[in-house]
Coordinates of N, CA, C and O in Angstrom, one line a residue:
X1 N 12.1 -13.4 6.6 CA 11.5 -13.6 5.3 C 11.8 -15.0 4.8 O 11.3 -15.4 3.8
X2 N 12.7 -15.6 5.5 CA 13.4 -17.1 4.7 C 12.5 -18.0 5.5 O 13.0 -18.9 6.2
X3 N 11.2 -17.8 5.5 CA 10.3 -18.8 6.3 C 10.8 -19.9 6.7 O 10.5 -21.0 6.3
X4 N 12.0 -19.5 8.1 CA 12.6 -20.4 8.6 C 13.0 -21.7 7.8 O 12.9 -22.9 7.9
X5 N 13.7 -20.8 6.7 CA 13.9 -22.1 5.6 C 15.8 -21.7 5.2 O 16.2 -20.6 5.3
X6 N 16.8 -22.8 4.8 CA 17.9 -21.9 4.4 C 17.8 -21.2 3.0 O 17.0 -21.8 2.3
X7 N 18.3 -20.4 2.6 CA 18.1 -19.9 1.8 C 19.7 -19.6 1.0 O 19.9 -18.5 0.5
X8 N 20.2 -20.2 0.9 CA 21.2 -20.6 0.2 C 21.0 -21.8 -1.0 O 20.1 -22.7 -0.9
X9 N 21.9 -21.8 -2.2 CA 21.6 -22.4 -3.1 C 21.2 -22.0 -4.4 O 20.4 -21.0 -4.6
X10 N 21.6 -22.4 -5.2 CA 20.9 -22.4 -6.9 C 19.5 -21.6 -6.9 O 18.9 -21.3 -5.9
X11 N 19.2 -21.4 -8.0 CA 17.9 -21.1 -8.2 C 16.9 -22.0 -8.3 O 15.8 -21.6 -8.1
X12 N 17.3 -23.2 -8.7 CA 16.4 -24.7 -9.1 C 16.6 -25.3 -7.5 O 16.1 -26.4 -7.1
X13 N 17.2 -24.7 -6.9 CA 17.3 -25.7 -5.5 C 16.1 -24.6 -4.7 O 15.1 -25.0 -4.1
X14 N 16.4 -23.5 -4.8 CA 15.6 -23.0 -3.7 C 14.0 -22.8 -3.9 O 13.0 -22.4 -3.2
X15 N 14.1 -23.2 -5.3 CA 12.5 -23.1 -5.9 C 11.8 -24.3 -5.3 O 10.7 -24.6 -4.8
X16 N 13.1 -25.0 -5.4 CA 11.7 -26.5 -5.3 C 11.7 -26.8 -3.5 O 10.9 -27.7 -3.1
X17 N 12.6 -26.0 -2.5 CA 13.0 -25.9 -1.2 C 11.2 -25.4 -0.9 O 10.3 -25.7 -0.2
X18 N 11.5 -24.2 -2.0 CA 10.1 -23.6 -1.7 C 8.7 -24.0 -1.7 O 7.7 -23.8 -1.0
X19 N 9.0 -24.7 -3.2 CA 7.6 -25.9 -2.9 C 7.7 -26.5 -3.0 O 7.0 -27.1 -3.8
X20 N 8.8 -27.6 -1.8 CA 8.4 -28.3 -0.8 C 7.7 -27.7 0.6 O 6.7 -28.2 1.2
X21 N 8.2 -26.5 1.1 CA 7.7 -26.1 2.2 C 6.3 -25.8 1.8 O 5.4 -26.0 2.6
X22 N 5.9 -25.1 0.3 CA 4.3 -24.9 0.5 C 3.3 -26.2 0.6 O 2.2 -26.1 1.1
X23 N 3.9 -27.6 -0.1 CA 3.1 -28.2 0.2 C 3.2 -28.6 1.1 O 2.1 -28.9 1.5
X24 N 4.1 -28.9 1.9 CA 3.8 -29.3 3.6 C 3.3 -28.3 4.2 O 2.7 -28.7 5.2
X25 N 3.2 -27.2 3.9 CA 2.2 -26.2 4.5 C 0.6 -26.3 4.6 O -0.2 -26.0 5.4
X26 N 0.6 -27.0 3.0 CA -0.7 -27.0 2.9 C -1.6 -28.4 3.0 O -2.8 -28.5 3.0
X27 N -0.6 -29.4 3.2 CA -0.6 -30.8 4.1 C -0.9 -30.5 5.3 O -1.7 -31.3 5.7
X28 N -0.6 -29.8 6.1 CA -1.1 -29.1 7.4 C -1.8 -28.5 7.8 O -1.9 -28.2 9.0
X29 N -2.7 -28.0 6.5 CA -4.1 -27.5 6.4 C -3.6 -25.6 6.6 O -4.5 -24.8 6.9
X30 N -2.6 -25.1 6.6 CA -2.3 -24.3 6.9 C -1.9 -23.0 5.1 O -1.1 -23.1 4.1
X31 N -2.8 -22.1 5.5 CA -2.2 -21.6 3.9 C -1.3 -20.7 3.8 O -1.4 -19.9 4.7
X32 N -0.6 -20.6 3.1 CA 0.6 -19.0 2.9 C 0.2 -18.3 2.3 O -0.4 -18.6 1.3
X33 N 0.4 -17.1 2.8 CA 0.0 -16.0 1.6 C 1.4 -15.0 2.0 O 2.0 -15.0 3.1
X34 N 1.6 -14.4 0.7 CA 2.7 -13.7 0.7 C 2.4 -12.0 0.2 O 2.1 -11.8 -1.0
X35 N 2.4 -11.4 0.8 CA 1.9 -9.7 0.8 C 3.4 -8.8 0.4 O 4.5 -8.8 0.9
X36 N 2.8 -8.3 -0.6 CA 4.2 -7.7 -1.1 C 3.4 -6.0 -1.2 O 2.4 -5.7 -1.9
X37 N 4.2 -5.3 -0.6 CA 3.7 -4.0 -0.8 C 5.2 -3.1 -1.6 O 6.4 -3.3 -1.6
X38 N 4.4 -2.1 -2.1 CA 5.2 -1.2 -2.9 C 5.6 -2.2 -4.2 O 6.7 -2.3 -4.7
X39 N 4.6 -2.8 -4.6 CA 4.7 -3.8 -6.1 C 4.7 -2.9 -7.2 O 5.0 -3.4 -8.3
X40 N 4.6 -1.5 -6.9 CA 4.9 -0.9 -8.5 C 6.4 -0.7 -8.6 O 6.7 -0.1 -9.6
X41 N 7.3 -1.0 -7.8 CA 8.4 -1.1 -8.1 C 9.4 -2.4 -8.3 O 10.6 -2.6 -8.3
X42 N 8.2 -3.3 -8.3 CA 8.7 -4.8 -9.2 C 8.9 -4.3 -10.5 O 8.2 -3.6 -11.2
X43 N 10.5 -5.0 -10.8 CA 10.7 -5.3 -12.4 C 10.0 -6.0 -13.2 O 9.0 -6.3 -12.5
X44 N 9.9 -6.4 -14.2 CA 9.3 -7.0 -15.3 C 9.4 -8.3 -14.6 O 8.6 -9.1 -14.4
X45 N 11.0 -8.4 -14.4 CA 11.2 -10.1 -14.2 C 11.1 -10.5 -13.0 O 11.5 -11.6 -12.5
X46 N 10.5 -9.7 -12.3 CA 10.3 -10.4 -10.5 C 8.9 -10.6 -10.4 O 8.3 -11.5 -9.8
X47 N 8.4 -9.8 -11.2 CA 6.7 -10.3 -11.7 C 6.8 -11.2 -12.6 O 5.6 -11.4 -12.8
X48 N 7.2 -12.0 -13.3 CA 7.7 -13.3 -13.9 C 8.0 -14.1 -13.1 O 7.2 -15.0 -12.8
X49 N 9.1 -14.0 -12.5 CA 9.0 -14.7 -10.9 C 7.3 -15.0 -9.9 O 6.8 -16.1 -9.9
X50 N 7.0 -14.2 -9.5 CA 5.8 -14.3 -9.0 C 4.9 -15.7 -10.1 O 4.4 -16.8 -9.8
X51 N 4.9 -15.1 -11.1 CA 3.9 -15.7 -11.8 C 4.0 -17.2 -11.9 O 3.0 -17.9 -12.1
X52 N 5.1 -17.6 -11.8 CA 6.3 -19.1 -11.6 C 5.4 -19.4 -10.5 O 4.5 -20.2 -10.6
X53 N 5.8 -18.5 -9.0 CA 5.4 -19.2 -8.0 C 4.0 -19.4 -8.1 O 3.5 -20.3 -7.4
X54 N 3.1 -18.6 -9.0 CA 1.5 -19.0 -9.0 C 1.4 -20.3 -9.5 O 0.3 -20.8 -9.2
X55 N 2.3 -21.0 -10.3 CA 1.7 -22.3 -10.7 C 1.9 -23.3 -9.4 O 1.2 -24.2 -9.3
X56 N 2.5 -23.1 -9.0 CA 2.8 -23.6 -7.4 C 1.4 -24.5 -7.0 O 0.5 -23.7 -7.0
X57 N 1.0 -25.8 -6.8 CA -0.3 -25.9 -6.2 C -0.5 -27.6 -6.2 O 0.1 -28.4 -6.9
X58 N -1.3 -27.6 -5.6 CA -1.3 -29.5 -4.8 C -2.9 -30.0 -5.5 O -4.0 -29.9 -4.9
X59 N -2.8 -30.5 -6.6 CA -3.8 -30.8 -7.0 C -4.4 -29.7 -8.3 O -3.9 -29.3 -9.3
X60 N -5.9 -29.4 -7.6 CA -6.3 -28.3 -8.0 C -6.7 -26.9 -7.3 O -7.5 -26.0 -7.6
X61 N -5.5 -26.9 -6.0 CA -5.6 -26.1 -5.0 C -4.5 -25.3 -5.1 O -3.4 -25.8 -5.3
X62 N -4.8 -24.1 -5.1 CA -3.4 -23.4 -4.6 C -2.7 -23.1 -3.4 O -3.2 -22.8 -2.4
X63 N -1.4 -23.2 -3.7 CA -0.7 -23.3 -1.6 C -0.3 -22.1 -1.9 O 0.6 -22.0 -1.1
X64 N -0.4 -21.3 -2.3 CA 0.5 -20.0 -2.3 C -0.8 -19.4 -2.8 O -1.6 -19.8 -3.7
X65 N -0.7 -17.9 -1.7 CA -2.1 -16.6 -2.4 C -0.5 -15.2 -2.4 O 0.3 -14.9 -1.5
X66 N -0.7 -14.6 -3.7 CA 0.1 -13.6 -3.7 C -0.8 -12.3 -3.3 O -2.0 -12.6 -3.4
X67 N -0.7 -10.9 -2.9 CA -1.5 -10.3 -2.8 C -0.4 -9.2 -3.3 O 0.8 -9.4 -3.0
X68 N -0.7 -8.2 -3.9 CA 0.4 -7.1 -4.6 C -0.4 -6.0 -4.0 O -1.7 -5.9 -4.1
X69 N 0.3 -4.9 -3.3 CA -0.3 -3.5 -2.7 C 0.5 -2.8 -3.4 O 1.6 -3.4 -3.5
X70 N 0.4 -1.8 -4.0 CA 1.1 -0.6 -4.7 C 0.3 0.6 -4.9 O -0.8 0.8 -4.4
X71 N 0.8 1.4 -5.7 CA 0.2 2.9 -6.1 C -0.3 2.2 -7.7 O -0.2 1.1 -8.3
X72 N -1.0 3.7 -7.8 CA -1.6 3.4 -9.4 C -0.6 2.8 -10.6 O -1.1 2.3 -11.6
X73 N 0.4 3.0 -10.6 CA 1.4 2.4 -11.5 C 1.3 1.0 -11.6 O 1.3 0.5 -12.7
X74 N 1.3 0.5 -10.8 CA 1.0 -1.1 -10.2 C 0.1 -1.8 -11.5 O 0.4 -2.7 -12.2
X75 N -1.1 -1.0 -11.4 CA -2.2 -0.9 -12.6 C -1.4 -0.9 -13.9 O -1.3 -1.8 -14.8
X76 N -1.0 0.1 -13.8 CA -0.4 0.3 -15.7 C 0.5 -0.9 -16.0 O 0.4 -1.6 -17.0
X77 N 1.5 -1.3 -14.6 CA 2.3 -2.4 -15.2 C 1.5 -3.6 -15.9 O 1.5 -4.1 -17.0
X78 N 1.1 -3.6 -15.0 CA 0.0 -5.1 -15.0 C -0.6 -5.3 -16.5 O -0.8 -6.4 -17.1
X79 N -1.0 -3.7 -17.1 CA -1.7 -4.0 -17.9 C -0.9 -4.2 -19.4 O -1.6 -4.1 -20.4
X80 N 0.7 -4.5 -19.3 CA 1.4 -4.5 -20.5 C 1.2 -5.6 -21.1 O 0.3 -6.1 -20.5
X81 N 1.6 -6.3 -22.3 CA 1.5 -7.5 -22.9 C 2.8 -8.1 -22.6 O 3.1 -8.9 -23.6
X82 N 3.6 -8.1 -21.8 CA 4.3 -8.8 -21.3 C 4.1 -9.4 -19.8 O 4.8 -10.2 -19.4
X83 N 3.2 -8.9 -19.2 CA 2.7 -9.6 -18.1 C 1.1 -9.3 -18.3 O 0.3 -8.5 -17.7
X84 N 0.6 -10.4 -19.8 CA -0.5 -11.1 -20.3 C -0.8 -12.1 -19.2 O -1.8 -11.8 -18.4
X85 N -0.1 -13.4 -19.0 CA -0.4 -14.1 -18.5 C -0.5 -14.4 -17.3 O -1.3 -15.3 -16.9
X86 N 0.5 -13.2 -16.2 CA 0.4 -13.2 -15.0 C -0.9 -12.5 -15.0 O -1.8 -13.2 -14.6
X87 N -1.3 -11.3 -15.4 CA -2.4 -10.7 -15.4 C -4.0 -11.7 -15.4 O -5.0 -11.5 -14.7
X88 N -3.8 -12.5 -16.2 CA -4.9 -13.7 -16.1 C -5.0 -14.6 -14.8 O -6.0 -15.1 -14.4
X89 N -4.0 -14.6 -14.1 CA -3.9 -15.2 -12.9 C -4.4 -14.4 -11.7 O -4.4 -14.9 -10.6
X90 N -5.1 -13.0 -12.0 CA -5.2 -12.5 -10.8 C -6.8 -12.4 -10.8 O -7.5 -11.7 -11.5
X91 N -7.1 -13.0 -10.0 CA -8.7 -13.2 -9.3 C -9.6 -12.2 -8.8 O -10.8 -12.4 -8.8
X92 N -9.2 -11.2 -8.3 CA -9.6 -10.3 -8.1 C -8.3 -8.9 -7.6 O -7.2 -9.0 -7.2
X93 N -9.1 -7.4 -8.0 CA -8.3 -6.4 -8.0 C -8.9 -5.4 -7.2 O -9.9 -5.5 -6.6
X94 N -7.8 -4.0 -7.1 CA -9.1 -3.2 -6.0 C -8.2 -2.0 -6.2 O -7.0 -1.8 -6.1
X95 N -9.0 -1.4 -6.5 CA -8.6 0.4 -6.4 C -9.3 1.2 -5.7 O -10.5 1.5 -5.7
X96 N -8.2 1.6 -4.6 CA -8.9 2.7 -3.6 C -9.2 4.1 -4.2 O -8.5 5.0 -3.7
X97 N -9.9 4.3 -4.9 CA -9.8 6.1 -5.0 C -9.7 7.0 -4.4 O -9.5 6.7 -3.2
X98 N -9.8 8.3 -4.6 CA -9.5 9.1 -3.4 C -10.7 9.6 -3.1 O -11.5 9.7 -4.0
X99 N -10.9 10.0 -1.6 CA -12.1 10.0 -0.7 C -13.0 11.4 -1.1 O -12.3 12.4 -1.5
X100 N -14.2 11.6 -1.2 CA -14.3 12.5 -1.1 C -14.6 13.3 -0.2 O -14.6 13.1 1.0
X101 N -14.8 14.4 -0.7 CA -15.0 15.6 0.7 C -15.4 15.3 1.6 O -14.6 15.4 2.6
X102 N -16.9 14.7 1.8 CA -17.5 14.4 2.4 C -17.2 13.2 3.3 O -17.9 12.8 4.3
X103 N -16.3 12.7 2.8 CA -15.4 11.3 3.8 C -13.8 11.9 4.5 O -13.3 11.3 5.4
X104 N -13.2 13.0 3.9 CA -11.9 13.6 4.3 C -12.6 13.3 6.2 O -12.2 12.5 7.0
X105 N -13.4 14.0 6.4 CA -13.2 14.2 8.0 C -13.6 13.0 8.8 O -12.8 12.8 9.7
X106 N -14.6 12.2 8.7 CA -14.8 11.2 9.0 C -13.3 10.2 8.9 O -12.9 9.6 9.8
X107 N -12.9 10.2 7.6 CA -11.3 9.6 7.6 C -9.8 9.7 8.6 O -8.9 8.9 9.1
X108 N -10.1 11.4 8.7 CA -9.1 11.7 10.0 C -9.5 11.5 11.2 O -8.7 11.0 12.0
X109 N -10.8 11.7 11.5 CA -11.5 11.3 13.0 C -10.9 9.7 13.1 O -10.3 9.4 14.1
X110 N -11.1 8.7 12.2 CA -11.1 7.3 12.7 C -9.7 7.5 13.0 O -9.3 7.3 14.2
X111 N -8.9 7.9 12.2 CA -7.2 7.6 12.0 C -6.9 7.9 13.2 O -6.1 7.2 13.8
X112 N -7.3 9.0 13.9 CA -7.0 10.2 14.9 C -7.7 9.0 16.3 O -7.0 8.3 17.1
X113 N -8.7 8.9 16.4 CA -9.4 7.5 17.3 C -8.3 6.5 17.6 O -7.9 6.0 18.6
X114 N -8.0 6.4 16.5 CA -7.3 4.7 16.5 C -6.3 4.6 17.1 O -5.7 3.6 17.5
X115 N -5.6 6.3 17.1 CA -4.5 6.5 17.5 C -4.3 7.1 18.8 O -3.3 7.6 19.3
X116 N -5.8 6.8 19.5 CA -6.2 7.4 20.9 C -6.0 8.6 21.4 O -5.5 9.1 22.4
X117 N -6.7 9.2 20.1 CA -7.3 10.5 20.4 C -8.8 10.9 21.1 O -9.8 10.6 20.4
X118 N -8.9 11.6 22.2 CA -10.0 11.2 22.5 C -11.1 12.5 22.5 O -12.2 12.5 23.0
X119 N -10.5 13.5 21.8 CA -11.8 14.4 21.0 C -11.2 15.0 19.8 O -10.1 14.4 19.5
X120 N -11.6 15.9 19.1 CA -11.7 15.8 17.7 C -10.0 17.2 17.9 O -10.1 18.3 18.5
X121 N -8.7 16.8 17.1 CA -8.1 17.3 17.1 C -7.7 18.6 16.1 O -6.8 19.4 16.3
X122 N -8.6 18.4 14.7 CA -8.5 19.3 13.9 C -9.8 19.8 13.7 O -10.8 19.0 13.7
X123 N -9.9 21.8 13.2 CA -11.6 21.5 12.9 C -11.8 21.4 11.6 O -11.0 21.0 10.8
X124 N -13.2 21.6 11.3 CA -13.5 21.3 10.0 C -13.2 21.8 9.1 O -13.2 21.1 8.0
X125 N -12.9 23.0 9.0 CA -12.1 23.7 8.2 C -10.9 23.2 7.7 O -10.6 23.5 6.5
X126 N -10.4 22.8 8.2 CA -8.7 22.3 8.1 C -8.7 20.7 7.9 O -7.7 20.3 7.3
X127 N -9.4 20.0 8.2 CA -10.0 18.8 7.5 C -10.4 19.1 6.1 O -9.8 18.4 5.3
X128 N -11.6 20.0 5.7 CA -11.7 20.7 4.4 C -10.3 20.9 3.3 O -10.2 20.6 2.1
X129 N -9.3 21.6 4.1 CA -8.4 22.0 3.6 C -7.4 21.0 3.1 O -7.2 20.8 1.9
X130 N -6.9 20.4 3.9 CA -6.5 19.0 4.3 C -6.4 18.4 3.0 O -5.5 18.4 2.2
X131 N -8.0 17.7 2.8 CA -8.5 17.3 1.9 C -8.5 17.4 0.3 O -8.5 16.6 -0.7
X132 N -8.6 19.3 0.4 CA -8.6 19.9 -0.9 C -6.9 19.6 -1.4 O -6.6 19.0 -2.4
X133 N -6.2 20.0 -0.6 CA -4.6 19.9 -0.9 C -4.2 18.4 -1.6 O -3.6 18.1 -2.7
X134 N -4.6 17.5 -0.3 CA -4.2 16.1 -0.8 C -5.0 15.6 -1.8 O -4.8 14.4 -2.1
X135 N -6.0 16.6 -2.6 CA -6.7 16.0 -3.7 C -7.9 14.3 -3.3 O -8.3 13.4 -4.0
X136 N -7.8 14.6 -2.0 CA -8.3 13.2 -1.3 C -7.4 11.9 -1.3 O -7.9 11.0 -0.7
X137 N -6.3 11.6 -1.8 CA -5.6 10.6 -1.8 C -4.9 10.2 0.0 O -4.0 10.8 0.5
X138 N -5.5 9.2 0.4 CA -5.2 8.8 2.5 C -3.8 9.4 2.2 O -3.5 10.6 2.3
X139 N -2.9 8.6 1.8 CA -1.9 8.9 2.0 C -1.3 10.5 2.0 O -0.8 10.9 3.1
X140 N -1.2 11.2 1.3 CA -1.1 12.3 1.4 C -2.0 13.1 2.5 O -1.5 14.0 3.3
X141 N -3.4 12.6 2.6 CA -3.8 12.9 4.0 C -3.2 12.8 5.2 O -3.1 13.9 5.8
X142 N -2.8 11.6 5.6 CA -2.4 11.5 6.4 C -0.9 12.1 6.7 O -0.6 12.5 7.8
X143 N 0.0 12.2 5.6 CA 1.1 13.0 5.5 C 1.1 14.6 6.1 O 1.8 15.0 7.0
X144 N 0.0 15.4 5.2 CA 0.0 16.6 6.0 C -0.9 16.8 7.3 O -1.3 17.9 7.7
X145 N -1.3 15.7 7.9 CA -2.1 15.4 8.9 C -0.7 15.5 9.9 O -0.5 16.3 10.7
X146 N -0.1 14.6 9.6 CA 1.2 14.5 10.5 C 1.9 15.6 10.4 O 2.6 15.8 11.4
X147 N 2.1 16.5 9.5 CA 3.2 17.2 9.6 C 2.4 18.2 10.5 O 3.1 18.8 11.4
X148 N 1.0 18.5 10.3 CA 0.1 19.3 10.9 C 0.2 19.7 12.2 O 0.3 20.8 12.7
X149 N 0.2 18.0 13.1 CA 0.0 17.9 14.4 C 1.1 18.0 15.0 O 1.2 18.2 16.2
X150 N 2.6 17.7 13.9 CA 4.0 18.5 14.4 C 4.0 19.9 14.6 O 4.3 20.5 15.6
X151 N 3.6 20.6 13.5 CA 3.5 21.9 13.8 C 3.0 22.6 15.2 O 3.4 23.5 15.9
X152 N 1.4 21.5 15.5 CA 0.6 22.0 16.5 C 1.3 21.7 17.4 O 1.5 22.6 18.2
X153 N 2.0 20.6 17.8 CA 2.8 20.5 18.8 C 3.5 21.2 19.3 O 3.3 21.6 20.5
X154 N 4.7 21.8 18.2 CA 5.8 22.2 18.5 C 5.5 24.1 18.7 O 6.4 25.0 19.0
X155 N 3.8 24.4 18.4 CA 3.3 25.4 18.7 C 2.4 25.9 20.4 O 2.1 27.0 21.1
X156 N 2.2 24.6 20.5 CA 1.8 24.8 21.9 C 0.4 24.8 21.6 O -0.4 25.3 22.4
X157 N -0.2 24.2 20.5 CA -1.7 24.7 20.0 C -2.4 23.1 20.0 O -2.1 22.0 19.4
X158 N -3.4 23.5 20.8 CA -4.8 22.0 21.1 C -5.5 21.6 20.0 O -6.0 20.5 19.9
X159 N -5.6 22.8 19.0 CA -5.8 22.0 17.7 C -5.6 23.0 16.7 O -5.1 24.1 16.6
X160 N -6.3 21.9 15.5 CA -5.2 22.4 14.7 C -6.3 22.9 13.8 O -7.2 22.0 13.7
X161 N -6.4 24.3 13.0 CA -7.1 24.8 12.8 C -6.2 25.7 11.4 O -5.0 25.8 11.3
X162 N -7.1 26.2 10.7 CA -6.6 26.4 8.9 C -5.1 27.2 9.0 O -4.2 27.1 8.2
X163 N -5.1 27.8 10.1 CA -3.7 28.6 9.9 C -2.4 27.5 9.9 O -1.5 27.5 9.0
X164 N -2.6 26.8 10.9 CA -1.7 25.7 11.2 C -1.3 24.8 9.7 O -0.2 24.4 9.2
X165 N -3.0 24.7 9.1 CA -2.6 23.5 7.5 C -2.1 24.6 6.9 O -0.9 24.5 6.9
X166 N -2.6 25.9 6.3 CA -2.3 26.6 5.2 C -0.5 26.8 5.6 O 0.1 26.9 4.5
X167 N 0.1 26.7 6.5 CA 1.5 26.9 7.0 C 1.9 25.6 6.3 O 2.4 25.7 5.2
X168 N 1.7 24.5 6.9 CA 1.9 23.3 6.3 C 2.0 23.5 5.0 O 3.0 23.8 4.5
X169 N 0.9 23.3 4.4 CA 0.9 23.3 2.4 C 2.0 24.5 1.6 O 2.5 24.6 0.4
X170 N 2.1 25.4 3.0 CA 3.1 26.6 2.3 C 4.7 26.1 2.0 O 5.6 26.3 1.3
X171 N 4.3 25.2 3.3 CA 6.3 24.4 3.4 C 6.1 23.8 2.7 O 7.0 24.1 1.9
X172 N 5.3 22.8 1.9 CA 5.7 21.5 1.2 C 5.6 22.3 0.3 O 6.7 22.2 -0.2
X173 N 4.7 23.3 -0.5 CA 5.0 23.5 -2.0 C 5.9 23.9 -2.0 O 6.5 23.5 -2.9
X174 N 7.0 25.2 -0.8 CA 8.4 25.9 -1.1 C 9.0 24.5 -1.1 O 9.4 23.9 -2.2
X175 N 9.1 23.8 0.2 CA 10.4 23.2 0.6 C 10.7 21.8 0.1 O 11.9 21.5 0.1
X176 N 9.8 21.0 -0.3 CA 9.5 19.5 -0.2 C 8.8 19.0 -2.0 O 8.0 19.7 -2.7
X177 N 9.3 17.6 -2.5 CA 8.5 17.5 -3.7 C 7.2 16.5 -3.5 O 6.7 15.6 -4.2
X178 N 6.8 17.0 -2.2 CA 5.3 16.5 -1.8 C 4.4 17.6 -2.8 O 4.3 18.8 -2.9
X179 N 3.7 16.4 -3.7 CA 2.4 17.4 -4.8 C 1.3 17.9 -3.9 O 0.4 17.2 -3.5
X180 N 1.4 19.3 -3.7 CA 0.5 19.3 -2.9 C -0.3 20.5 -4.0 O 0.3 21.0 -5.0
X181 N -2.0 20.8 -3.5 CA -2.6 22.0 -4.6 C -2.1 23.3 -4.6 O -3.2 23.6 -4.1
X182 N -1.7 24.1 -4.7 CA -1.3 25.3 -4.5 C -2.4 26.0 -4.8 O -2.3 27.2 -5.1
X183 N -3.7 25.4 -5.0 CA -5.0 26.5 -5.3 C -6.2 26.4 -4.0 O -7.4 26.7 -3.8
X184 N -5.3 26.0 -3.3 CA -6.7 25.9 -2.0 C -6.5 26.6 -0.9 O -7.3 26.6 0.0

């Protein structure tokens, strides 16, 4: 993460370490971008930070692209009056919502493909279900997707079909503080 840079020193030393290296970066035609995932658990002042490094830039170019991935909270921070100004800095935004019905299976099929599966390992039922539980949000999809294909595994079963999810959704609402529906 210390882009082969030391990272020892002051805070005025390592700032300006840092933009030196972005503009020789970008003297090299070469651009940085810095991806920070799980940004809804930035503090107030690390997103102040960030916003420091946005002024960062060689002319009227920027050497530095910040990209922030998080959950919906991410959103709410952003929209305080204390991060006004970083908020003006961001060029574009993007909210995944959750899939609907009609995309839950098509979503597991790719995920399930990609992961070189080479016919369809849950049926549609249980894709349905799947879906209903995780309220459409991937993540959670894919969560009881996985715990799914443990069960089927460790069942001896080629696919995984509503008894296998409805077992699943039964452990996470007893056992686990995974939000799952308890109406489906």
């Amino acid at each position: 993460m210390a882009l082969e840079q030391d990272f020892e020193g002051t805070y005025p030393q390592l700032f300006k370490r840092l933009q030196d290296f972005l503009h020789s970066q970008f003297a090299s035609g070469r651009r940085t971008l810095l991806i920070i995932d799980e940004a809804q658990n930035l503090e107030l002042s690390a997103l102040e930070h960030l916003r420091m490094l946005s002024n960062i830039n060689a002319d009227k170019f920027q050497v530095l692209q910040l990209i922030l991935v998080g959950q919906p909270q991410l959103r709410d921070q952003l929209v305080k009056p204390e991060l006004h100004q970083f908020a003006q800095r961001i060029s574009s935004d993007f909210h995944i919502r959750p899939l609907e019905a009609a995309e839950i299976d098509r979503y597991i099929s790719f995920r399930l493909e990609n992961a070189g599966a080479v016919r369809p390992l849950f049926t549609k039922e249980a894709t349905k279900m799947v879906g209903a539980a995780a309220r459409g949000v991937p993540r959670m999809i894919n969560i009881l997707c996985d715990t799914a294909l443990v069960y089927g595994f460790a069942g001896g079963q080629q696919t995984i079909g509503v008894d296998i999810v409805r077992d699943v959704i039964a452990d996470k609402q007893q056992h686990s503080i995974f939000p799952v529906r308890s109406d489906v």
